[in-house]
Short mmCIF file of C-alpha atoms in Angstrom, two decimals:
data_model
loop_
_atom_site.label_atom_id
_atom_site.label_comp_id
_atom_site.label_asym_id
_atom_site.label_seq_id
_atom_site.Cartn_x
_atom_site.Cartn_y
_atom_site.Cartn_z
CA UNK A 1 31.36 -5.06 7.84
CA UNK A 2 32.07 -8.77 6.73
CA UNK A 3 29.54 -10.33 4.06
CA UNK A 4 27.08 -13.02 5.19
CA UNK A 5 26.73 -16.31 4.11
CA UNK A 6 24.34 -18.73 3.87
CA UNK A 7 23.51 -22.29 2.85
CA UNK A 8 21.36 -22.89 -0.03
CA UNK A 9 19.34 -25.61 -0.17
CA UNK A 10 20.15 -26.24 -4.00
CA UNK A 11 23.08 -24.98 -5.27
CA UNK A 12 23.34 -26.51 -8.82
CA UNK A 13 25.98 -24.48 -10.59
CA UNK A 14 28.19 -23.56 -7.96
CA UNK A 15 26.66 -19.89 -7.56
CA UNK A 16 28.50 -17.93 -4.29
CA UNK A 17 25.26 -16.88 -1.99
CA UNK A 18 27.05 -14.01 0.31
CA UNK A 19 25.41 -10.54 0.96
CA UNK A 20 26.48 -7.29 2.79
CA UNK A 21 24.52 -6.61 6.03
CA UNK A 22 23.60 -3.02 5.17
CA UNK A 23 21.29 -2.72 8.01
CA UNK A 24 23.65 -3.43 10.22
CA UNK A 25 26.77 -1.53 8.90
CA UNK A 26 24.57 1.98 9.10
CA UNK A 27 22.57 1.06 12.48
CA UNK A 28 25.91 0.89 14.25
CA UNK A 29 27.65 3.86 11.79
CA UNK A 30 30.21 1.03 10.61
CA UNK A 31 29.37 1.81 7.08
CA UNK A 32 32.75 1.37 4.74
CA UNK A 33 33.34 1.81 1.14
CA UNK A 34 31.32 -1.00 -0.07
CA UNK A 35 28.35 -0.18 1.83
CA UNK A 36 28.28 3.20 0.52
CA UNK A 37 28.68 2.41 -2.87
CA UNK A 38 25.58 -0.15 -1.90
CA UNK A 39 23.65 2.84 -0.81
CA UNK A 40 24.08 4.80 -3.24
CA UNK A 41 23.07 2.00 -6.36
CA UNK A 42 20.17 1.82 -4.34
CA UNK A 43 19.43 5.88 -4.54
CA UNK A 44 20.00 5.54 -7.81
CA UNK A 45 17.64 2.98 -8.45
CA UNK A 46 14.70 4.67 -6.80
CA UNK A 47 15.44 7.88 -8.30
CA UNK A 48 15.53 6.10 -12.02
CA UNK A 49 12.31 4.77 -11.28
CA UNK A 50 10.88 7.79 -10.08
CA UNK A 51 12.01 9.96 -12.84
CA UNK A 52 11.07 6.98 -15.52
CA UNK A 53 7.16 6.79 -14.21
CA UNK A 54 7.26 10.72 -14.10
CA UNK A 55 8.70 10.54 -18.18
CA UNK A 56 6.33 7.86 -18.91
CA UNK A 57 3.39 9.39 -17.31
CA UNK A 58 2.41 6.37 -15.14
CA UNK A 59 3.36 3.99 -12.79
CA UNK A 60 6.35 0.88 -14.04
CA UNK A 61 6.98 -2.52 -13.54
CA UNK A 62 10.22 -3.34 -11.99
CA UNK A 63 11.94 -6.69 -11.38
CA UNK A 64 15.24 -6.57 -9.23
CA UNK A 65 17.55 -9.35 -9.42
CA UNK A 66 19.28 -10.89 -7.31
CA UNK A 67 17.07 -8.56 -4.88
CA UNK A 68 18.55 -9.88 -1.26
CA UNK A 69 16.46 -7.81 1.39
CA UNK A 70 14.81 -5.58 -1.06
CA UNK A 71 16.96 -2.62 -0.12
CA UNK A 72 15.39 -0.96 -3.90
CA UNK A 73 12.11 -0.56 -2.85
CA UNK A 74 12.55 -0.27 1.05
CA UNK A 75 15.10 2.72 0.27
CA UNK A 76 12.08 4.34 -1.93
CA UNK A 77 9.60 3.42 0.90
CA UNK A 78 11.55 4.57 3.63
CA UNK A 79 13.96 7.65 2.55
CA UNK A 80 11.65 9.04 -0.91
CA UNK A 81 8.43 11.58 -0.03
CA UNK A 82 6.66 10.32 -3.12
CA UNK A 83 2.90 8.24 -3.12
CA UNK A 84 4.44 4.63 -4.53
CA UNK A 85 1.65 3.55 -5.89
CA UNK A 86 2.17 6.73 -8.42
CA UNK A 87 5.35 5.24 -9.06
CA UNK A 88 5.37 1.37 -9.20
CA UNK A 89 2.64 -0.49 -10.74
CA UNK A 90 4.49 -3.80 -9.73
CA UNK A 91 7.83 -4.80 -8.12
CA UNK A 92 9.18 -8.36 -8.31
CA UNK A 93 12.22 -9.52 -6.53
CA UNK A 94 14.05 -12.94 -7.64
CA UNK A 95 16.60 -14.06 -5.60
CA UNK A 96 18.48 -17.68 -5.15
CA UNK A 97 17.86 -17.87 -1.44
CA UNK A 98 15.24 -19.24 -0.71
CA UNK A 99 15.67 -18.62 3.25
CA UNK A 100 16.63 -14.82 3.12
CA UNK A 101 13.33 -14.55 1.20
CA UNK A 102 11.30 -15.71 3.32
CA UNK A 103 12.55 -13.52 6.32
CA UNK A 104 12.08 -10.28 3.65
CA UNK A 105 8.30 -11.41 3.01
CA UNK A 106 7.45 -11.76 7.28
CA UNK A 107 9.44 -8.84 7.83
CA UNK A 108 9.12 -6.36 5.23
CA UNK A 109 5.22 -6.96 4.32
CA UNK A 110 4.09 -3.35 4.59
CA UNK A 111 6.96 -2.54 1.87
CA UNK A 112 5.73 -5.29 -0.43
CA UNK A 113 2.28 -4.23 0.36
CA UNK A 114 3.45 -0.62 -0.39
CA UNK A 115 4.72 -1.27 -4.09
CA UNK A 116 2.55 -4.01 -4.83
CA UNK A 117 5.48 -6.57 -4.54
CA UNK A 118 6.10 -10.15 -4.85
CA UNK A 119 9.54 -12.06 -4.39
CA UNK A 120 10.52 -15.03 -6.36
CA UNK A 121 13.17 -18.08 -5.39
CA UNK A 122 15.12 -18.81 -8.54
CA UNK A 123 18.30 -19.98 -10.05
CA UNK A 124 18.84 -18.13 -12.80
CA UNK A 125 22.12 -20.55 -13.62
CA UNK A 126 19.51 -23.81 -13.85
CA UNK A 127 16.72 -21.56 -15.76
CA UNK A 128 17.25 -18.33 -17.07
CA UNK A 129 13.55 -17.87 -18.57
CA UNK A 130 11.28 -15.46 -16.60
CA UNK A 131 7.46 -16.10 -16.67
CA UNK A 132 6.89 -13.04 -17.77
CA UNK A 133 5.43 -11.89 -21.54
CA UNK A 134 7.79 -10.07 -23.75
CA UNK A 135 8.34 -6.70 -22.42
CA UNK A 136 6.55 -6.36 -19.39
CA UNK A 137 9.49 -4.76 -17.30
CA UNK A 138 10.01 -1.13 -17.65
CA UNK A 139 12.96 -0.96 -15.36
CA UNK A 140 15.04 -4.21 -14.74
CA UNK A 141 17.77 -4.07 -11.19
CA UNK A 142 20.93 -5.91 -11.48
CA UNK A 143 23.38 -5.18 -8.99
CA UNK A 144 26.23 -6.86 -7.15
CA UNK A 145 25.10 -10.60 -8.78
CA UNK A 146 27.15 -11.29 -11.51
CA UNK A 147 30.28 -11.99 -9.86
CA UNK A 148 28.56 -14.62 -7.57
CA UNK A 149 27.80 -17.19 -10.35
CA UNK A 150 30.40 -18.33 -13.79
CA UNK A 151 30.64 -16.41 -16.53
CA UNK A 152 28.63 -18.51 -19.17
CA UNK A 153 25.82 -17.91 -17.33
CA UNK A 154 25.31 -14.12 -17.93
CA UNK A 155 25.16 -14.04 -21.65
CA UNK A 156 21.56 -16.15 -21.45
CA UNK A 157 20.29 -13.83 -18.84
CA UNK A 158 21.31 -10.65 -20.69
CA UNK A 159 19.13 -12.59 -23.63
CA UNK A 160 16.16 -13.02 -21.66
CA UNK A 161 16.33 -9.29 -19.74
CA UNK A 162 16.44 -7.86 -23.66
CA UNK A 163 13.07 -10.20 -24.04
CA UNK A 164 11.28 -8.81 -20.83
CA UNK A 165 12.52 -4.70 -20.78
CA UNK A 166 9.80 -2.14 -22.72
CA UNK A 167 11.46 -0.73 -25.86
CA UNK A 168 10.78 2.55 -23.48
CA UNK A 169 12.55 0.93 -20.18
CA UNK A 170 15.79 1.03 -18.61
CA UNK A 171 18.42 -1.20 -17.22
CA UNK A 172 20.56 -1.07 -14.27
CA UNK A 173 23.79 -3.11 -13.63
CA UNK A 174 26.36 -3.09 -11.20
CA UNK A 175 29.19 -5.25 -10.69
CA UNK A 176 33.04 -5.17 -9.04
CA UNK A 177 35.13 -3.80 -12.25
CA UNK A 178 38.17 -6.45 -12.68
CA UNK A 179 40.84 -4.80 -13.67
CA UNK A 180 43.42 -7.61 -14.18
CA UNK A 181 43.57 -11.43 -13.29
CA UNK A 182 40.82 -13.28 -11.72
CA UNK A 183 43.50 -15.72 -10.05
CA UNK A 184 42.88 -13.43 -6.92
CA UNK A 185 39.38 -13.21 -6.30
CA UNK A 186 37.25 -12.53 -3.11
CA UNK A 187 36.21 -15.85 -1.68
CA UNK A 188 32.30 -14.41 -2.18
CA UNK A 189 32.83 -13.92 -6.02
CA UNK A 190 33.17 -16.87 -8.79
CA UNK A 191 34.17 -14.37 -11.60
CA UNK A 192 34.56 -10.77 -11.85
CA UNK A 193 34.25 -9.39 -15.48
CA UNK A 194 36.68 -6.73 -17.19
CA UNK A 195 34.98 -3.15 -18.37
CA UNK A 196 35.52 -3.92 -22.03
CA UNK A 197 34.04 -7.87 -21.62
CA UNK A 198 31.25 -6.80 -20.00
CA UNK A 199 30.81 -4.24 -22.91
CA UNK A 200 30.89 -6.37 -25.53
CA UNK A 201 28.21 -8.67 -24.09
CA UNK A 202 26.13 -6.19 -22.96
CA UNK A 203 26.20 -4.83 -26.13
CA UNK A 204 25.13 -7.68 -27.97
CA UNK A 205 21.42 -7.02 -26.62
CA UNK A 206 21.81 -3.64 -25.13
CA UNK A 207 22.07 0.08 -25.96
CA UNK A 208 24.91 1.40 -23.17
CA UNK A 209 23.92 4.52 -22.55
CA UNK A 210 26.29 5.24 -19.68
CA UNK A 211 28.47 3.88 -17.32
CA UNK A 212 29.84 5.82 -14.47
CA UNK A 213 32.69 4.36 -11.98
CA UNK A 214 32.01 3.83 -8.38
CA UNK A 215 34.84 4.39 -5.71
CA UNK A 216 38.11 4.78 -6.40
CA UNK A 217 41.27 3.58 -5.47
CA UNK A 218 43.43 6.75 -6.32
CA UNK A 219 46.61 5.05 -5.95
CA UNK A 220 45.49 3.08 -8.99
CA UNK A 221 45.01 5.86 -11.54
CA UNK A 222 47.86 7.16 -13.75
CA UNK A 223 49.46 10.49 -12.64
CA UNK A 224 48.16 12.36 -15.85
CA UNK A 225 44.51 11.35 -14.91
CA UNK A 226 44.81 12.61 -11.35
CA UNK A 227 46.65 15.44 -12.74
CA UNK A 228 43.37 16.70 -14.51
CA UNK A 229 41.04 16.37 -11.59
CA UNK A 230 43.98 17.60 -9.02
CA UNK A 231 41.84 20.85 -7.95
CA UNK A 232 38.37 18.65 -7.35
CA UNK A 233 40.32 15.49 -5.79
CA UNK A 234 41.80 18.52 -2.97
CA UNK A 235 38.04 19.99 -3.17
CA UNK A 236 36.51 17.02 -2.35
CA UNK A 237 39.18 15.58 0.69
CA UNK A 238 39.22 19.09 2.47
CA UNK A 239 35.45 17.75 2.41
CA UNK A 240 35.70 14.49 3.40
CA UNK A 241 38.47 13.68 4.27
CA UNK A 242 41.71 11.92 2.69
CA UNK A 243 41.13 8.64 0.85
CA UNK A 244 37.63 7.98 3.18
CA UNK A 245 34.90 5.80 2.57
CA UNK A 246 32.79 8.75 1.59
CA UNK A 247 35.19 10.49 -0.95
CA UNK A 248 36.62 7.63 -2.45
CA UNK A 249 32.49 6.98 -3.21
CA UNK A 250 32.64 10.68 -4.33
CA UNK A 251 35.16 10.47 -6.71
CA UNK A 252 34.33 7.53 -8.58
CA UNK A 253 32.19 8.84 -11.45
CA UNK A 254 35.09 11.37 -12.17
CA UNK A 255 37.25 9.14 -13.99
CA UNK A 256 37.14 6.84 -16.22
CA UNK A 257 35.12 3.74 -14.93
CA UNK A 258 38.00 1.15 -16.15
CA UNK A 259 40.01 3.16 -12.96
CA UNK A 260 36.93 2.62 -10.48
CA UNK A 261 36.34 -0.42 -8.12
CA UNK A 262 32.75 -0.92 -9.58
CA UNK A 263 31.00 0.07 -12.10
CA UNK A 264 27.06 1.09 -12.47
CA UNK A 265 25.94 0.88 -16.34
CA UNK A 266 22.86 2.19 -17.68
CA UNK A 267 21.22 0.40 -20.57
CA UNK A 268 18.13 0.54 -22.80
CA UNK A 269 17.19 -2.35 -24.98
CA UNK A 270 18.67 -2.57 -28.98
#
């Protein structure tokens, strides 16, 4: 499933706008590696906020960034048995095309409805400042957005998420793991960020709690890493299948996440 593109009517900072169809890639069961690994963040994301209102003992506030078609909240409205408004006191998607969200607000209404949801057209390159009071966010979605705009852009958001996240709240971010040059780069991305770079800026505002690899590439990993994992790796493709979509998804969050083609980080505020 190729990405989609589309034409911005501002652009100021050279940001890449390009999205997977996930709708598409599991209507017709064309669903490869990256749109598994986009299915599960989203699992994740709902089942963070679930267990987070459960620990907190009421409902949470959650912006998603860089939200494209809402797939967060329509994965917990569509595929999670749970009464929203017990879970999400507010959602708020912010997103640079201005376009896509206006399809997602015709077309997904009853979803916004659902989680009492709003979606926001914004450039976070020209204005990184949310109009939000400090720590009004309990959970905070970041996935698959970084690597769309230039690097000296992400340090001032990181700033301002630390503002708006509860000292109680949690962060999610997810973003290709570059494990080498950037001189040969996916025509979608503007800059993907090394594990240990994105650590140190992260942790400038940020408590890393974890980070787990997503999807690997097992020719990749050294011999004495596969070597440890040899009985689950054989496990797991008499499973799945050799080097599929599914088990290379599988795998990921057994090794080290500087082996993995993406990474998913977990974060509370400093």
């Amino acid at each position: 499933m190729s990405s989609e593109r589309s034409k911005l009517k501002e652009n100021v900072n050279g940001s890449k706008n390009t999205r997977m169809n996930v709708d598409a890639a599991v209507a017709d069961m064309g669903a490869r590696k990256d749109e598994f690994m986009h299915l599960g963040r989203y699992q994740k994301a709902v089942q963070t906020a679930i267990d987070l209102s459960k620990a907190l003992g009421r409902p949470i506030r959650i912006l998603d960034l860089g939200c494209g078609e809402i797939y967060t909240m329509r994965t917990l409205y569509k595929a999670f048995q749970v009464k929203k408004s017990d879970v999400v006191k507010q959602y708020v998607g912010v997103d640079i095309d201005d376009g896509m969200l206006s399809r997602v607000k015709a077309q997904y209404d009853k979803v916004l409805t659902a989680v009492n949801g709003k979606v926001i057209v914004k450039d976070i390159t020209v204005d990184p400042k949310l109009k939000v009071k400090d720590n009004y966010f309990d959970l905070i979605v970041w996935f698959e957005m970084i690597e769309h705009v230039k690097p000296e852009f992400i340090p001032p958001m990181f700033e301002e998420l630390h503002r708006v996240l509860s000292p109680e709240g949690i962060m999610l971010v997810s973003t290709p793991n570059a494990t080498g040059s950037n001189a040969r780069l996916p025509k979608d991305h503007v800059y993907e960020w090394g594990y240990d770079e994105l650590v140190e800026v992260m942790e400038r505002n940020f408590e890393l709690v974890c980070a787990r690899g997503v999807c690997i590439n097992i020719s990749k990993i050294p011999a004495e890493e596969k070597a440890k994992k040899a009985r689950t790796i054989k496990q797991v493709y008499e499973a799945f299948g050799e080097n599929t979509a599914f088990s290379s998804t599988v795998l990921g969050p057994m090794f080290p996440p500087k082996y993995c083609k993406n990474v998913i980080y977990t974060l509370r505020k400093g």
